[in-house]
Amino acid sequence: MSAIVERALRKELGEMTNRDEFARTLGYADWDALMAASEEVAVEGDISWYVSRLPDGRWAAWDDAEIALDRVSIHATREEAVAYQYDGWTASHEEEAETERVRWLAERPD
């Protein structure tokens, strides 16, 4: 196996393991189960912003720019999680018009 292919495989497997670990920490069996419980609320280039209903009934707000627990915000309701994401999204894109690259997908909070 070439060194390039081997590095690519190791990187892919490492990312998969990290994603599964991230999902397990949030209470899911794996990444696929977390994604099934998640709603994409915004897109920013190749980054998606999510809200996810956790197994304990609370909601997590997070994005996939960096899969890390210190980038997750926990909320009591879906509305609070969506509002948290919207506030961050609008602060990040105040001067930028919505396009295919930058768009809000969920209902806008009041």
GROMACS .gro file of C-alpha atoms in nm:
model
  110
    1MET     CA    1   0.000   0.000   0.000
    2SER     CA    2   0.138   0.340  -0.090
    3ALA     CA    3   0.223   0.581   0.189
    4ILE     CA    4  -0.033   0.832   0.058
    5VAL     CA    5  -0.317   0.578   0.061
    6GLU     CA    6  -0.215   0.456   0.406
    7ARG     CA    7  -0.212   0.812   0.547
    8ALA     CA    8  -0.554   0.880   0.393
    9LEU     CA    9  -0.699   0.561   0.544
   10ARG     CA   10  -0.555   0.637   0.887
   11LYS     CA   11  -0.694   0.989   0.873
   12GLU     CA   12  -1.038   0.861   0.769
   13LEU     CA   13  -1.042   0.595   1.042
   14GLY     CA   14  -0.926   0.848   1.301
   15GLU     CA   15  -1.201   1.090   1.208
   16MET     CA   16  -1.457   0.809   1.222
   17THR     CA   17  -1.340   0.706   1.568
   18ASN     CA   18  -1.348   1.065   1.691
   19ARG     CA   19  -1.698   1.115   1.553
   20ASP     CA   20  -1.821   0.796   1.717
   21GLU     CA   21  -1.658   0.897   2.048
   22PHE     CA   22  -1.823   1.239   2.022
   23ALA     CA   23  -2.161   1.073   1.962
   24ARG     CA   24  -2.115   0.832   2.254
   25THR     CA   25  -2.030   1.120   2.486
   26LEU     CA   26  -2.360   1.282   2.389
   27GLY     CA   27  -2.542   0.957   2.466
   28TYR     CA   28  -2.563   0.787   2.126
   29ALA     CA   29  -2.424   0.454   2.009
   30ASP     CA   30  -2.240   0.607   1.715
   31TRP     CA   31  -2.220   0.896   1.470
   32ASP     CA   32  -2.507   0.763   1.257
   33ALA     CA   33  -2.741   0.751   1.557
   34LEU     CA   34  -2.646   1.108   1.654
   35MET     CA   35  -2.707   1.231   1.301
   36ALA     CA   36  -3.048   1.061   1.296
   37ALA     CA   37  -3.140   1.267   1.606
   38SER     CA   38  -2.997   1.590   1.460
   39GLU     CA   39  -3.142   1.870   1.251
   40GLU     CA   40  -2.921   2.083   1.028
   41VAL     CA   41  -3.023   2.445   1.095
   42ALA     CA   42  -2.760   2.637   0.897
   43VAL     CA   43  -2.489   2.595   0.635
   44GLU     CA   44  -2.168   2.792   0.614
   45GLY     CA   45  -1.964   2.664   0.321
   46ASP     CA   46  -1.873   2.307   0.412
   47ILE     CA   47  -1.972   2.354   0.778
   48SER     CA   48  -2.315   2.253   0.905
   49TRP     CA   49  -2.474   2.385   1.224
   50TYR     CA   50  -2.697   2.139   1.412
   51VAL     CA   51  -2.939   2.099   1.699
   52SER     CA   52  -2.974   1.747   1.837
   53ARG     CA   53  -3.223   1.602   2.080
   54LEU     CA   54  -3.023   1.419   2.344
   55PRO     CA   55  -3.141   1.091   2.497
   56ASP     CA   56  -3.213   1.269   2.828
   57GLY     CA   57  -3.453   1.513   2.656
   58ARG     CA   58  -3.223   1.815   2.646
   59TRP     CA   59  -3.094   1.968   2.323
   60ALA     CA   60  -2.738   2.018   2.200
   61ALA     CA   61  -2.632   2.299   1.966
   62TRP     CA   62  -2.311   2.231   1.775
   63ASP     CA   63  -2.141   2.251   1.437
   64ASP     CA   64  -1.911   2.020   1.249
   65ALA     CA   65  -1.628   2.270   1.197
   66GLU     CA   66  -1.452   2.099   1.485
   67ILE     CA   67  -1.601   1.792   1.648
   68ALA     CA   68  -1.525   1.864   2.015
   69LEU     CA   69  -1.729   1.866   2.334
   70ASP     CA   70  -1.611   2.214   2.430
   71ARG     CA   71  -1.794   2.341   2.119
   72VAL     CA   72  -2.133   2.197   2.227
   73SER     CA   73  -2.392   2.407   2.406
   74ILE     CA   74  -2.667   2.225   2.598
   75HIS     CA   75  -3.021   2.368   2.624
   76ALA     CA   76  -3.348   2.269   2.788
   77THR     CA   77  -3.557   2.304   2.471
   78ARG     CA   78  -3.521   2.286   2.095
   79GLU     CA   79  -3.628   2.650   2.070
   80GLU     CA   80  -3.344   2.757   2.301
   81ALA     CA   81  -3.091   2.553   2.102
   82VAL     CA   82  -3.212   2.698   1.770
   83ALA     CA   83  -3.207   3.052   1.913
   84TYR     CA   84  -2.850   2.996   2.037
   85GLN     CA   85  -2.742   2.881   1.691
   86TYR     CA   86  -2.926   3.167   1.522
   87ASP     CA   87  -2.762   3.427   1.746
   88GLY     CA   88  -2.419   3.286   1.665
   89TRP     CA   89  -2.498   3.253   1.297
   90THR     CA   90  -2.628   3.610   1.262
   91ALA     CA   91  -2.328   3.746   1.454
   92SER     CA   92  -2.096   3.561   1.216
   93HIS     CA   93  -2.278   3.674   0.900
   94GLU     CA   94  -2.417   4.019   0.983
   95GLU     CA   95  -2.272   4.179   0.672
   96GLU     CA   96  -2.306   3.877   0.442
   97ALA     CA   97  -2.613   3.808   0.231
   98GLU     CA   98  -2.759   3.458   0.237
   99THR     CA   99  -2.640   3.245  -0.054
  100GLU     CA  100  -2.604   2.874  -0.123
  101ARG     CA  101  -2.277   2.894   0.074
  102VAL     CA  102  -2.427   3.074   0.375
  103ARG     CA  103  -2.788   3.005   0.461
  104TRP     CA  104  -3.017   2.959   0.753
  105LEU     CA  105  -3.237   2.647   0.714
  106ALA     CA  106  -3.462   2.634   1.022
  107GLU     CA  107  -3.743   2.868   1.117
  108ARG     CA  108  -3.603   3.196   1.242
  109PRO     CA  109  -3.649   3.254   1.617
  110ASP     CA  110  -3.860   3.553   1.725
   0.00000   0.00000   0.00000
